[in-house]
């Protein structure tokens, strides 16, 4: 599993779900927009402390950022 | 939340549950016993890639290592 890409995909998805721009996450987390952009592209290998800071800025938990995204959710019928 | 300590507690607990010594995790993960000892004491700030390597060595997922441990499990009656 490519953890960098997994975290990047989750971060991008959750950020959009929350209607936030990278600039807004920058303001909330103190992490640069350049860093966040690289994170989203799977080019960063964040530490657990950074993961926590990003999660806080998004209003989610660190678990949400490393949760495998190939887990099928139950379909709404 | 102190992510370093949370990961340390989870790592120590799971390692013992699996009946593994730090030396055995060293052999399986390629991470030094010195690093693993610091991790267990909450003194390391592992990256998501390291988290994955440790999880692989323990036979669990990275999520298991950052899962909050204050979540009460249902009691067996």
mmCIF file of C-alpha atoms in Angstrom, chain B residues 4-70:
data_model
loop_
_atom_site.group_PDB
_atom_site.id
_atom_site.type_symbol
_atom_site.label_atom_id
_atom_site.label_comp_id
_atom_site.label_asym_id
_atom_site.label_seq_id
_atom_site.Cartn_x
_atom_site.Cartn_y
_atom_site.Cartn_z
ATOM 1 C CA UNK B 4 3.433 10.040 19.838
ATOM 2 C CA UNK B 5 2.159 8.571 23.094
ATOM 3 C CA UNK B 6 -0.985 7.166 21.513
ATOM 4 C CA UNK B 7 1.038 5.317 18.860
ATOM 5 C CA UNK B 8 3.464 4.139 21.539
ATOM 6 C CA UNK B 9 0.701 2.706 23.710
ATOM 7 C CA UNK B 10 -0.996 0.996 20.782
ATOM 8 C CA UNK B 11 2.281 -0.430 19.515
ATOM 9 C CA UNK B 12 3.231 -1.782 22.967
ATOM 10 C CA UNK B 13 -0.210 -3.305 23.494
ATOM 11 C CA UNK B 14 -0.470 -4.955 20.079
ATOM 12 C CA UNK B 15 3.112 -6.233 20.215
ATOM 13 C CA UNK B 16 2.367 -7.953 23.537
ATOM 14 C CA UNK B 17 -0.973 -9.267 22.301
ATOM 15 C CA UNK B 18 0.884 -10.869 19.402
ATOM 16 C CA UNK B 19 3.466 -12.314 21.776
ATOM 17 C CA UNK B 20 6.332 -10.551 19.995
ATOM 18 C CA UNK B 21 9.519 -9.082 21.452
ATOM 19 C CA UNK B 22 10.959 -5.770 20.219
ATOM 20 C CA UNK B 23 13.783 -7.838 18.721
ATOM 21 C CA UNK B 24 11.314 -9.888 16.693
ATOM 22 C CA UNK B 25 9.626 -6.719 15.417
ATOM 23 C CA UNK B 26 13.100 -5.422 14.533
ATOM 24 C CA UNK B 27 13.757 -8.521 12.433
ATOM 25 C CA UNK B 28 10.402 -8.287 10.696
ATOM 26 C CA UNK B 29 10.363 -4.535 10.074
ATOM 27 C CA UNK B 30 14.001 -3.648 9.589
ATOM 28 C CA UNK B 31 13.517 -0.856 12.141
ATOM 29 C CA UNK B 32 16.119 -0.928 14.923
ATOM 30 C CA UNK B 33 15.201 -2.153 18.379
ATOM 31 C CA UNK B 34 16.432 1.226 19.655
ATOM 32 C CA UNK B 35 13.927 3.017 17.406
ATOM 33 C CA UNK B 36 11.114 0.656 18.399
ATOM 34 C CA UNK B 37 11.901 1.140 22.084
ATOM 35 C CA UNK B 38 11.635 4.925 21.660
ATOM 36 C CA UNK B 39 8.425 4.480 19.695
ATOM 37 C CA UNK B 40 6.956 2.454 22.533
ATOM 38 C CA UNK B 41 7.879 5.171 25.039
ATOM 39 C CA UNK B 42 6.105 7.826 22.966
ATOM 40 C CA UNK B 43 9.361 9.528 22.020
ATOM 41 C CA UNK B 44 9.107 9.079 18.253
ATOM 42 C CA UNK B 45 7.025 10.832 15.660
ATOM 43 C CA UNK B 46 6.760 8.158 12.942
ATOM 44 C CA UNK B 47 5.771 8.971 9.373
ATOM 45 C CA UNK B 48 2.842 7.203 7.737
ATOM 46 C CA UNK B 49 5.284 5.002 5.804
ATOM 47 C CA UNK B 50 6.977 3.901 9.051
ATOM 48 C CA UNK B 51 3.548 3.349 10.589
ATOM 49 C CA UNK B 52 2.775 1.008 7.699
ATOM 50 C CA UNK B 53 6.047 -0.905 8.171
ATOM 51 C CA UNK B 54 5.410 -1.355 11.891
ATOM 52 C CA UNK B 55 1.810 -2.429 11.234
ATOM 53 C CA UNK B 56 2.978 -4.980 8.638
ATOM 54 C CA UNK B 57 5.470 -6.435 11.112
ATOM 55 C CA UNK B 58 2.685 -6.796 13.696
ATOM 56 C CA UNK B 59 0.148 -8.184 11.231
ATOM 57 C CA UNK B 60 -2.269 -5.287 11.774
ATOM 58 C CA UNK B 61 -3.184 -2.118 9.861
ATOM 59 C CA UNK B 62 -1.827 1.436 10.310
ATOM 60 C CA UNK B 63 -5.304 2.411 11.558
ATOM 61 C CA UNK B 64 -4.849 0.029 14.517
ATOM 62 C CA UNK B 65 -1.766 1.994 15.554
ATOM 63 C CA UNK B 66 -3.425 5.417 15.665
ATOM 64 C CA UNK B 67 -6.850 4.335 16.891
ATOM 65 C CA UNK B 68 -7.768 6.234 20.064
ATOM 66 C CA UNK B 69 -7.474 3.839 22.995
ATOM 67 C CA UNK B 70 -9.977 5.590 25.230
#
